[in-house]
Coordinates of C-alpha atoms in Angstrom, one line a residue:
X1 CA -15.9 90.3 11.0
X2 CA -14.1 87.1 13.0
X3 CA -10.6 89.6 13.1
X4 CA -13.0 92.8 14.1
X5 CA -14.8 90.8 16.9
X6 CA -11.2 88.9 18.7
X7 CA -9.6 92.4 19.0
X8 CA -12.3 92.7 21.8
X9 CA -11.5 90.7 25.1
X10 CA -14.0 88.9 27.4
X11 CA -14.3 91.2 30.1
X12 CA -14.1 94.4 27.6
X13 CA -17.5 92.3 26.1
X14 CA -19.1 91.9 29.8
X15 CA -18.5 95.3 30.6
X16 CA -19.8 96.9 27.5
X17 CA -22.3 93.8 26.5
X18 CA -25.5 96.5 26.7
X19 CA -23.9 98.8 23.8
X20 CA -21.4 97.1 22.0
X21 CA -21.9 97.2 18.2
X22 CA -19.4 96.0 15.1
X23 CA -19.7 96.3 12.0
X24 CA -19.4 94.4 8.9
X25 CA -16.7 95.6 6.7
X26 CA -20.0 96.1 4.3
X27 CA -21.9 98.1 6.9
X28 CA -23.8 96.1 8.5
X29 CA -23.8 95.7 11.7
X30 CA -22.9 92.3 13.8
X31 CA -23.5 91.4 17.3
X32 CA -21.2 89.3 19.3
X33 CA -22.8 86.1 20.4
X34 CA -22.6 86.9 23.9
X35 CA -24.3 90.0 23.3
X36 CA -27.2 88.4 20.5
X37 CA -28.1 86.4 23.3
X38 CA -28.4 88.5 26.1
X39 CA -29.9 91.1 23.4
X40 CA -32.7 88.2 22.3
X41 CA -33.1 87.3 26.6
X42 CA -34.1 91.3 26.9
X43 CA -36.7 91.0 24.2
X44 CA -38.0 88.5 25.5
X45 CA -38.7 90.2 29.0
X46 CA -39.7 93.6 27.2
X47 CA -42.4 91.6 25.3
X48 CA -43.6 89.6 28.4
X49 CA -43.5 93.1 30.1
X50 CA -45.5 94.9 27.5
X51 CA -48.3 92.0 27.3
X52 CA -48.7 92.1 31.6
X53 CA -48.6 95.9 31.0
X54 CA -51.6 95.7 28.3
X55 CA -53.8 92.9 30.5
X56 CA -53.3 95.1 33.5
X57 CA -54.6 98.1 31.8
X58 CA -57.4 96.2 30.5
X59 CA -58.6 94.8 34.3
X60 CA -58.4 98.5 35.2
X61 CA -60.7 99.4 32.9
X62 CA -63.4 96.6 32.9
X63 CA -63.4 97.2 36.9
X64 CA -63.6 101.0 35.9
X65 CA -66.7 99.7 33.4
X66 CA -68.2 97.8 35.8
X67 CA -68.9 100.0 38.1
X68 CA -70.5 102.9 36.3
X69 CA -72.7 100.2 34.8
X70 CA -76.8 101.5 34.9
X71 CA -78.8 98.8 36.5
X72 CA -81.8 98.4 34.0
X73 CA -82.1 102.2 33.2
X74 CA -82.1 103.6 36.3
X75 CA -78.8 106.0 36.5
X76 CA -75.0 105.1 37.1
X77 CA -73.9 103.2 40.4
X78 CA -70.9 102.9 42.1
X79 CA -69.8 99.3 42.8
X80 CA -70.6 99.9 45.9
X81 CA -73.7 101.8 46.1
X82 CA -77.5 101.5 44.8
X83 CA -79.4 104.5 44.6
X84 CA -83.1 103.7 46.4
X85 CA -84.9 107.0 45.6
X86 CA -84.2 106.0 42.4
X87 CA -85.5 102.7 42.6
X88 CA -89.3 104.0 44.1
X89 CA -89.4 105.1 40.0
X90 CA -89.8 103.5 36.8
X91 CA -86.7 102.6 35.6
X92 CA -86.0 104.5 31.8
X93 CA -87.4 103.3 29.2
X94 CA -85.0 104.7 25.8
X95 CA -88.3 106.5 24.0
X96 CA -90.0 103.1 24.3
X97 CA -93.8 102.7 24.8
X98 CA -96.1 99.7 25.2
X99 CA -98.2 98.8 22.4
X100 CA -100.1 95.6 21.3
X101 CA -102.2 97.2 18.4
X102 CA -101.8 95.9 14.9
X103 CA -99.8 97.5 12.7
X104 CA -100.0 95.7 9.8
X105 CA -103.4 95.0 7.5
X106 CA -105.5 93.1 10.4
X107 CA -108.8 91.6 8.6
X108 CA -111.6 91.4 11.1
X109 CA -113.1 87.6 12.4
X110 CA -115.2 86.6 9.5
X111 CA -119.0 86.1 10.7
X112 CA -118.9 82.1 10.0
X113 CA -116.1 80.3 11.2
X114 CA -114.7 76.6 10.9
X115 CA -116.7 75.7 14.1
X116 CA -116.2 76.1 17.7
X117 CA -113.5 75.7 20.6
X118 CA -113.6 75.1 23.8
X119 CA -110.7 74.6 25.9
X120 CA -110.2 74.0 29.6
X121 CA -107.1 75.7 31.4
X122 CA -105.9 74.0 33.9
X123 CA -103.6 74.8 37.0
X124 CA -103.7 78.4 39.3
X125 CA -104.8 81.6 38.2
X126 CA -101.5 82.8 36.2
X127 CA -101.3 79.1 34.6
X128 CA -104.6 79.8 33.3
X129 CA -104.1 83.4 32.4
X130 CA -101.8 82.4 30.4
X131 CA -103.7 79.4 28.7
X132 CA -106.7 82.1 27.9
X133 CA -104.3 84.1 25.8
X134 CA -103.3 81.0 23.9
X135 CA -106.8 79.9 23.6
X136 CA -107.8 83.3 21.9
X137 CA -104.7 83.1 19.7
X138 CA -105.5 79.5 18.3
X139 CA -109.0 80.8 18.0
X140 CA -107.2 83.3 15.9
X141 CA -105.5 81.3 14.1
X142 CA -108.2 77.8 13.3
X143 CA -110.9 81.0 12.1
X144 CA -112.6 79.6 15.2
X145 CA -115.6 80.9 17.6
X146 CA -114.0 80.6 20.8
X147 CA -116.1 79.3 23.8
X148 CA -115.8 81.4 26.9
X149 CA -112.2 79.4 28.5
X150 CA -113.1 77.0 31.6
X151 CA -111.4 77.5 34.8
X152 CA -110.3 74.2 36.1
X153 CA -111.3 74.2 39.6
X154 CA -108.6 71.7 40.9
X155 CA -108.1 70.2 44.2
X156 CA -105.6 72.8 45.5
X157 CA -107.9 75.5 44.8
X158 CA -111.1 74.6 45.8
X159 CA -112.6 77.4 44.1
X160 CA -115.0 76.8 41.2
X161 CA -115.4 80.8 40.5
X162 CA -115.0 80.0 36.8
X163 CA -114.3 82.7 34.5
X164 CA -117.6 84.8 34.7
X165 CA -116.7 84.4 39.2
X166 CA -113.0 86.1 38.4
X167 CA -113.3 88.1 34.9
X168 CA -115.3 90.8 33.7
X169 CA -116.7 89.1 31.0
X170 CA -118.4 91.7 29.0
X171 CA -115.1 93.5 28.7
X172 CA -113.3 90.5 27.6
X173 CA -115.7 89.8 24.3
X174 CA -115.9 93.9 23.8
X175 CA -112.0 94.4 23.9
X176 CA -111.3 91.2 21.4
X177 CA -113.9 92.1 19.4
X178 CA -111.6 92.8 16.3
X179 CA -109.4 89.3 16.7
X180 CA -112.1 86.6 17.8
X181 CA -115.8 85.6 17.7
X182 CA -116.4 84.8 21.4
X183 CA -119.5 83.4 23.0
X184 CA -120.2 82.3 26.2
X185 CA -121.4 78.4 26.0
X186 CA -122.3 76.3 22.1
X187 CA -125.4 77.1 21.0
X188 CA -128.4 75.0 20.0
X189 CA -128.8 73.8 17.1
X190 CA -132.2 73.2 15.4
X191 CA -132.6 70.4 12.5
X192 CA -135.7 68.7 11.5
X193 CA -138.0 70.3 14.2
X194 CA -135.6 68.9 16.9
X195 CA -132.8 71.4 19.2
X196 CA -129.9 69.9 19.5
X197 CA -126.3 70.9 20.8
X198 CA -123.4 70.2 19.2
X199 CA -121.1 68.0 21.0
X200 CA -117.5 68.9 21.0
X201 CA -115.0 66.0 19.9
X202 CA -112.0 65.9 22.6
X203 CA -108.5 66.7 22.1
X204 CA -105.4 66.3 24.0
X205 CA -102.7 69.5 22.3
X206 CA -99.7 68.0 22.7
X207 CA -97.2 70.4 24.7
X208 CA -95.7 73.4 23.1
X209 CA -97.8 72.2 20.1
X210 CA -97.1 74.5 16.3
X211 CA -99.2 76.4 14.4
X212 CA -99.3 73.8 11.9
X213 CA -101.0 71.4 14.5
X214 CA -103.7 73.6 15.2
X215 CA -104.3 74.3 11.2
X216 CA -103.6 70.4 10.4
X217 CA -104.7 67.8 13.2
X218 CA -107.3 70.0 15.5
X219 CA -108.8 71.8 11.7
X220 CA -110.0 68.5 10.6
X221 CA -111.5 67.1 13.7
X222 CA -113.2 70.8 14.0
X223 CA -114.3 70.8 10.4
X224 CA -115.0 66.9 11.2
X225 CA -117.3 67.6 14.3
X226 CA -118.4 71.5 14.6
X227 CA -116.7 71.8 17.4
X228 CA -113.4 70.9 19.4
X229 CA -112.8 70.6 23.0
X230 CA -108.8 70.9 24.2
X231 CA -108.0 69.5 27.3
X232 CA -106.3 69.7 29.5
X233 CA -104.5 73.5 28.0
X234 CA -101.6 74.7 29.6
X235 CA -98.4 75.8 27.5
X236 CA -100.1 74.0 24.4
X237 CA -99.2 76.5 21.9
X238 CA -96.0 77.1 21.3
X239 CA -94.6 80.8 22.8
X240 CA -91.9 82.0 20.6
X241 CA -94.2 82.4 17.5
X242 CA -92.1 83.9 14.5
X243 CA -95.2 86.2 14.0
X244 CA -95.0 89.7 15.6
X245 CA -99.0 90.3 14.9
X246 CA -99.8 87.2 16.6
X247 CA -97.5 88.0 19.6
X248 CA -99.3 91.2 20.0
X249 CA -102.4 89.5 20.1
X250 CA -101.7 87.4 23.5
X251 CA -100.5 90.8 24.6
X252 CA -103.9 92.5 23.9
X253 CA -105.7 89.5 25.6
X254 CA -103.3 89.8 28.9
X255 CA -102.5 93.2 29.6
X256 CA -106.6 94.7 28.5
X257 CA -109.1 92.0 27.9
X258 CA -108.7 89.9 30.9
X259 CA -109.7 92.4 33.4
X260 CA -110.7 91.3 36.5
X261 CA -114.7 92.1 38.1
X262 CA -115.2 95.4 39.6
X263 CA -115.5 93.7 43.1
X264 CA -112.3 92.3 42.7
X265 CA -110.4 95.5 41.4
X266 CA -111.9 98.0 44.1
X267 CA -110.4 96.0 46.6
X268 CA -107.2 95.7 45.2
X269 CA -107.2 99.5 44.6
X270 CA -108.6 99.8 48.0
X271 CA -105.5 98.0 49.5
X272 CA -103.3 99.7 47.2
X273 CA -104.2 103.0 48.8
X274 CA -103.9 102.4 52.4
X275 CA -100.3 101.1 51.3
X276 CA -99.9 103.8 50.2
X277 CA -101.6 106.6 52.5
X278 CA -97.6 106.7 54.1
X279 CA -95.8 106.5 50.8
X280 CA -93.9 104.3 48.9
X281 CA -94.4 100.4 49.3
X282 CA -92.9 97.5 47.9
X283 CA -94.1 94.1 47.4
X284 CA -92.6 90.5 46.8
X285 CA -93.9 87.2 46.1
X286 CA -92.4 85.2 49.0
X287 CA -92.3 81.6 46.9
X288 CA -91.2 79.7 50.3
X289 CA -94.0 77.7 50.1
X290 CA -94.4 73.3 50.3
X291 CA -95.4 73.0 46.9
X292 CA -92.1 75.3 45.9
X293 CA -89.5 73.6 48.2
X294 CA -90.7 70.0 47.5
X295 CA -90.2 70.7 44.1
X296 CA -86.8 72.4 44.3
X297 CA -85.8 69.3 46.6
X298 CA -84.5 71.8 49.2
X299 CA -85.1 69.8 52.5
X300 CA -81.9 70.1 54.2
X301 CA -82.8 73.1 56.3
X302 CA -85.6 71.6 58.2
X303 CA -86.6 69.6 61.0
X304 CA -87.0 65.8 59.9
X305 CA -90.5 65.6 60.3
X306 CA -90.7 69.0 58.1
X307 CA -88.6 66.9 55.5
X308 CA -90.6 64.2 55.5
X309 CA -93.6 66.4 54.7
X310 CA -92.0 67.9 52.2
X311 CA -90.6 64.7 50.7
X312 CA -94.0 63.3 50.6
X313 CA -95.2 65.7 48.9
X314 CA -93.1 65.5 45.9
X315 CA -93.2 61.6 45.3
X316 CA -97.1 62.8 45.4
X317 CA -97.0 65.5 42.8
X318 CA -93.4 65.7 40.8
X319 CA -91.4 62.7 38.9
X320 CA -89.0 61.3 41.0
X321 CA -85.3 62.4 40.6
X322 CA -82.2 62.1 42.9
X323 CA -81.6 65.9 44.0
X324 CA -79.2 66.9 46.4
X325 CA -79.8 69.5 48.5
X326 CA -76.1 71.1 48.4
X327 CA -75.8 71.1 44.6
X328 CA -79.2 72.8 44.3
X329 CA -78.3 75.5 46.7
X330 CA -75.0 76.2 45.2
X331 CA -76.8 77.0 41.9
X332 CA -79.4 78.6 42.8
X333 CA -82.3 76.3 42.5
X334 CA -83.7 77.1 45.5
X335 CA -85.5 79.6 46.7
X336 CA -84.8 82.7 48.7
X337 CA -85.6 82.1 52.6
X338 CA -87.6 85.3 54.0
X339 CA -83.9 85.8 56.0
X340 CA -82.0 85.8 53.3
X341 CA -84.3 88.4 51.1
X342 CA -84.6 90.9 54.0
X343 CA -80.5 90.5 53.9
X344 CA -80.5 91.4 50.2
X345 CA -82.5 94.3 50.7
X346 CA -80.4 95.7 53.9
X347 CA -77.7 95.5 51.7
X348 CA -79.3 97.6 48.3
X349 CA -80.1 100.2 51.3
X350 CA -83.6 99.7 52.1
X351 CA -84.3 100.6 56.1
X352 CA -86.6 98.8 58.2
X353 CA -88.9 102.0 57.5
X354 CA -90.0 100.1 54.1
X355 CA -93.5 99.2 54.0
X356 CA -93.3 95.5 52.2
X357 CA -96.9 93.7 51.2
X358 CA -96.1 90.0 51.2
X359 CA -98.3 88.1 48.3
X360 CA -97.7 84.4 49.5
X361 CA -99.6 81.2 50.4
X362 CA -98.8 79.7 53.4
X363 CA -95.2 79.4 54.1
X364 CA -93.6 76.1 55.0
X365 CA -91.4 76.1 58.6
X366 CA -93.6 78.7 60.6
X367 CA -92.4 81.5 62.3
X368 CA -89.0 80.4 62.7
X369 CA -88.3 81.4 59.3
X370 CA -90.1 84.7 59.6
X371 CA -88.7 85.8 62.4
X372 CA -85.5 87.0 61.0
X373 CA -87.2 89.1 58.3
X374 CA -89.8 90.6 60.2
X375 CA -86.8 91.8 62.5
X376 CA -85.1 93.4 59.6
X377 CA -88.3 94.7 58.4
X378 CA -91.1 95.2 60.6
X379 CA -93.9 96.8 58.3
X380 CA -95.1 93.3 56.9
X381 CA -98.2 93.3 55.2
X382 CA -100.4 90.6 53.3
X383 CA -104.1 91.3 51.7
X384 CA -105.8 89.9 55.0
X385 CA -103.6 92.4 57.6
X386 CA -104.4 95.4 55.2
X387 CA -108.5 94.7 54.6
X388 CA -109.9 92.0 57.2
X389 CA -112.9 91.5 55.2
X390 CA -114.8 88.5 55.3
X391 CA -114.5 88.6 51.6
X392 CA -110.7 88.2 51.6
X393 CA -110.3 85.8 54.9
X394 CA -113.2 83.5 53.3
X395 CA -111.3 83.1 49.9
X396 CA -107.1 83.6 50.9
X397 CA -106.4 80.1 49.4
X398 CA -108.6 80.5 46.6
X399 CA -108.4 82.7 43.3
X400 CA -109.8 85.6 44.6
X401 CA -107.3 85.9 47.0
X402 CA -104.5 85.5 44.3
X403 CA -106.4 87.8 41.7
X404 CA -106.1 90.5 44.6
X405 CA -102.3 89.8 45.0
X406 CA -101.8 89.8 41.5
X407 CA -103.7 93.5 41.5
X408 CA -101.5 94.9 44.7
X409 CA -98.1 93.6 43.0
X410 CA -98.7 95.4 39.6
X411 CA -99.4 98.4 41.4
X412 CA -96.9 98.5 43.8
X413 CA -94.1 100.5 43.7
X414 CA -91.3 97.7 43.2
X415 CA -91.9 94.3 43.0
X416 CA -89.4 91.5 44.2
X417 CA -90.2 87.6 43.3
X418 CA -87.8 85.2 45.5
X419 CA -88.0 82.4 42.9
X420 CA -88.9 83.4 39.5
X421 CA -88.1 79.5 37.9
X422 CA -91.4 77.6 37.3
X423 CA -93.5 80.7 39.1
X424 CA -96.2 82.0 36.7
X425 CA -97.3 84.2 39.0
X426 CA -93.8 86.2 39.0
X427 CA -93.3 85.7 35.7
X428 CA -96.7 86.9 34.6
X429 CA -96.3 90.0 36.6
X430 CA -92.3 90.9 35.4
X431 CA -94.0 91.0 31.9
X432 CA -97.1 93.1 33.0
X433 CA -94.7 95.6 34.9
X434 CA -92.5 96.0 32.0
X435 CA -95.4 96.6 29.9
X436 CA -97.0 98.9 31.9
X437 CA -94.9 101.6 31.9
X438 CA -91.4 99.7 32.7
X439 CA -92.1 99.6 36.7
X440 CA -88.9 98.7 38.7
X441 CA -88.5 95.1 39.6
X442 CA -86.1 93.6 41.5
X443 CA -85.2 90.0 40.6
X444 CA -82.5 88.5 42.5
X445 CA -79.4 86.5 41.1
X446 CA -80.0 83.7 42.8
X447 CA -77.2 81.7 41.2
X448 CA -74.7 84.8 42.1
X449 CA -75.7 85.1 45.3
X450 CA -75.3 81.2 46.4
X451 CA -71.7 81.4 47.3
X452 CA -72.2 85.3 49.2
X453 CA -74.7 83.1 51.4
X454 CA -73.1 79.9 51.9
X455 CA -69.5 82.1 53.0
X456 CA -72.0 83.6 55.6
X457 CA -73.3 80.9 56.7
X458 CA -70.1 79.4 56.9
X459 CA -68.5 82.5 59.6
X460 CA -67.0 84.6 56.4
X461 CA -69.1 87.4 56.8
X462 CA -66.5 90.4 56.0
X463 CA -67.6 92.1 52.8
X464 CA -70.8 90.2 52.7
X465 CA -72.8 93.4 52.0
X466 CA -70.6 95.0 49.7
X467 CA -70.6 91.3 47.3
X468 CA -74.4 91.7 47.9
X469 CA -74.5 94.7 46.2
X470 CA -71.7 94.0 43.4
X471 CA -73.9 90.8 42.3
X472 CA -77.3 93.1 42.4
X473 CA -76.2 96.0 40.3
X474 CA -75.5 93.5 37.5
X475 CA -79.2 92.7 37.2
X476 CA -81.7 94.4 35.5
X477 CA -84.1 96.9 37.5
X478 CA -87.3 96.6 35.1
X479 CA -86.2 98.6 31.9
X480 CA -86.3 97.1 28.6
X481 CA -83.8 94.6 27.3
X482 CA -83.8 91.3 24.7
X483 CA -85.7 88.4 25.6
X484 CA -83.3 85.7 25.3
X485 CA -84.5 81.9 25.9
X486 CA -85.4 80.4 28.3
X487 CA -87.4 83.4 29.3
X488 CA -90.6 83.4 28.7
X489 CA -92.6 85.3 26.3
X490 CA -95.0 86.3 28.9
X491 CA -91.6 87.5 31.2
X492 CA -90.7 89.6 28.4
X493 CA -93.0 90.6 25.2
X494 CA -90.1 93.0 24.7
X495 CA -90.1 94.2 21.6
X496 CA -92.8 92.7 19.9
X497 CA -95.7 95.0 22.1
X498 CA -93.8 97.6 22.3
X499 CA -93.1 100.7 19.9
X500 CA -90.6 103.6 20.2
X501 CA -91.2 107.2 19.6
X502 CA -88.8 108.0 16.6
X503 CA -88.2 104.9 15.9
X504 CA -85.0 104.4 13.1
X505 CA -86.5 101.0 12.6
X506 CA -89.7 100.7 10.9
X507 CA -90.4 97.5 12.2
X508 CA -90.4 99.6 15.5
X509 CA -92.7 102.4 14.8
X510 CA -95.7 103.3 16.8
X511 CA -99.0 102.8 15.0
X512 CA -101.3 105.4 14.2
X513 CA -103.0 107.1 16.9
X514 CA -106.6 106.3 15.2
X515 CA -105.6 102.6 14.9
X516 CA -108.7 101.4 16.5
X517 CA -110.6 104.0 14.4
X518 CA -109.5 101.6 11.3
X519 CA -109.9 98.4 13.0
X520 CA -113.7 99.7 13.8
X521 CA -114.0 100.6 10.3
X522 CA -113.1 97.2 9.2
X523 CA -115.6 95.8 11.6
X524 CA -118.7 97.4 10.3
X525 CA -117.4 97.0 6.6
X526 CA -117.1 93.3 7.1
X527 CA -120.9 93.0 8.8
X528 CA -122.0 95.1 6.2
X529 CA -120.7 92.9 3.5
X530 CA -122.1 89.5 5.4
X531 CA -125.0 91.6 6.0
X532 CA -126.0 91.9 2.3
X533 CA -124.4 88.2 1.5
X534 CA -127.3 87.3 3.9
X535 CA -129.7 89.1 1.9
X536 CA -129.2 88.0 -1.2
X537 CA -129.3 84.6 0.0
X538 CA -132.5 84.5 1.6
X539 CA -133.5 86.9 -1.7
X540 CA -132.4 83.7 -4.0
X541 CA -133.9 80.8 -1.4
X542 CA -137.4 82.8 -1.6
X543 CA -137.0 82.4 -5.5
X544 CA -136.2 78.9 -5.7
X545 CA -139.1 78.1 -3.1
X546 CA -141.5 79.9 -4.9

């Protein structure tokens, strides 16, 4: 091979170095070392070519993905284009259906029960929403009579309506009728020719408390006394519950039992249809409120006495912790100003033609902050602009005002919370959408949108719309999809009260259309059989008296 390869000279090996070949006396072949090298310096390359080749062609096609992605079941999008018309609609809903009826064997409430419990729910109408669910579920679960749930009426209400002033009370004990004993106060008790009422023994849940407190801790001072009293109830029963039948429960309390009083739900209907005399409306649950902003720690965009309100406040009401105002906005804690959610709609394609009801307190900063919107969108509304009734103008603050809000916002055509963190009332309503027939929401990325804002802000304004949109079409328009922590169960009940039509599942199938047929039959069966328990008791007293 050494003879073969010096009969070749140095420039006959750079001239022919890309095809030159020798071979082995035994046939195989041999490369000069000049050649191996520059041969092994090629295949390098190639390989580096082939890989940039491969990534390239795989960034064409995840920008190709992206924008044909559907925003929550609503159609395909360009990246640079959201279809409105679209958006006035429910969003699709992939054969599913809401449903919170059993389906599984569901015993009725036995007629005697462990004792009684009474719980008081503290904070606004949506906290206490919320805690009523719970209440009937540990009710549920403790074989429990359940006294009719206290409203707290707390100092930033000022409104002692109490449940019978907000619910419709009847309905509530008639729709649970299969799940809980209900009763409206603790009834007297009559021993030794004296009436006496039983006194509840007081209880402090602790937060996010188990099943296996209620059955354990609260059972044996319930057994212990006749009758417990919670206090105060908010989030004192754990939400993710690995129990689909209980889940469905809370969803039967909150989306039929709690039904607000006629009064209240022919206004809101009322409302609803003069929003709607000229079409489509939209509403959205401006957060930019003290209580909000103190809490987010966002301060930086207001005058210094504003701040010092605002700063107040919080050392008053929230546990004190360093926040700067900068790293909050840059992650999205804080939320949306009025000028920066009219921007967000400009951008999806929404004209100042859009008729918006506002459901808000009172927002912090006056009508500087207001301005902006209302310039981008004229057609503000709020429950006092639409009805002027002394009703309404009386009660704004209280929780007929926000029951009304909470009526208009479910029925409205789209619903947009600015700050869907620590809001029940946003997340209450996201849930109550979905559930009710997968109504479109629109719920801003606020942590995605940061940057888009802060460039503004900042003079970069070119593309601004165009990186609205690309962050907005990546969130989800009010179709179904996995609740995945920390959302809230009350966010997203999805799939637990829900069923699908042809479901491959069985876990998933619908139940029977008679299902409350069954549930009545158990009913009657069950008083029937305490019914002649009874009998036979006071049969077998008379006996032993006699």
């Amino acid at each position: 091979a050494l003879a073969q390869q010096q009969q070749y000279s140095t420039r006959d090996i750079q001239e022919e170095r890309s095809f030159i070949i020798i071979r082995h006396p035994n046939n195989e072949e041999v490369w000069p070392p000049q050649i191996a090298r520059e041969a092994r310096r090629i295949e390098r390359n190639v390989g580096k070519l082939s890989i940039a080749v491969v990534v390239l062609l795989i960034c064409t096609l995840c920008l190709l993905f992206s924008a044909t992605t559907i925003g929550g079941g609503h159609g395909s999008y360009s990246a640079t284009k959201i279809n409105v018309e679209e958006l006035w609609g429910s969003a699709k809903s992939g054969s599913w259906r809401p449903s919170s009826a059993p389906r599984s064997v569901w015993p009725p409430p036995p007629q005697e029960s462990n004792g009684y419990l009474r719980v008081r729910c503290n904070g606004g109408l949506n906290q206490q929403r919320t805690a009523i669910c719970n209440a009937v579920l540990a009710a549920r679960i403790m074989n429990a009579t359940l006294v009719l749930p206290e409203l707290d009426a707390n100092s930033f209400w000022h409104d002692d309506s109490g449940f019978q002033g907000i619910y419709d009370v009847e309905h509530f004990i008639q729709t649970l009728r299969y799940d809980v004993q209900i009763v409206e106060s603790i009834p007297e008790i009559h021993k030794n020719g004296k009436t006496k009422k039983i006194k509840a023994y007081q209880l402090r849940p602790p937060r996010d408390a188990p099943i296996s407190w209620y059955l354990t801790e609260a059972m044996e001072q319930m057994k212990k006394h006749g009758a417990i009293y919670l206090t105060p109830f908010s989030h004192r029963l754990a939400e993710e519950i690995d129990n689909p039948e209980y889940q469905r429960l809370r969803c039967r309390v909150n989306y039929h039992a709690l039904r607000f009083k006629p009064n209240i739900m022919k206004l809101s209907e009322s409302i609803v249809d003069k929003l709607r005399a000229e079409g489509h409306f939209m509403s959205i649950h401006l957060r930019f409120e003290m209580d909000m902003l103190a809490f987010a720690g966002c301060f930086d965009i207001f005058k210094p006495e504003q701040q010092r309100i605002l700063k107040k406040y919080r050392e008053e009401n929230f546990k004190e912790k360093k926040l700067v105002y900068k790293e909050r906005r840059a992650i999205g804690k804080c939320p949306l100003t009025p000028e920066e959610v009219g921007l967000i709609l400009r951008a999806m394609g929404f004209d100042n033609s859009t008729k918006i009801y506002l459901a808000a307190g009172e927002l912090f900063g006056g009508e500087k902050f207001m301005k902006p919107f209302r310039a981008l969108f004229p057609h503000l509304e709020n429950h006092s602009s639409v009805d002027p009734s002394e009703e309404l103008v009386t009660n704004t603050r209280g929780l007929l005002g926000s029951a009304v809000d909470y009526m208009v916002c479910l029925l409205s055509d789209i619903f947009m919370p600015t700050y869907d963190g620590p809001s029940n009332f946003a997340n209450n309503l996201l849930g109550h959408r979905l559930y009710y027939g997968f109504r479109t929401t629109i719920r801003p990325d606020r942590k995605g949108l940061a940057p888009i804002f802060i460039d503004r802000e900042n003079g970069r304004t070119a593309g601004f719309e165009e990186a609205v949109r690309h962050v907005m079409l990546k969130t989800n328009f009010g179709g179904p999809h996995k609740r995945v922590p920390p959302e809230s169960f009350y966010t997203n009940s999805w799939p637990e009260c829900f069923c699908q039509i042809s479901a491959q599942n069985p876990a998933d199938e619908c139940p029977p259309d008679n299902v409350l047929d069954i549930l009545n039959s158990r009913l009657e069966s069950e008083a029937r059989s305490n019914s002649q328990s009874l009998t036979q008791g006071n049969f077998s007293t008379s006996i032993l008296e006699r």
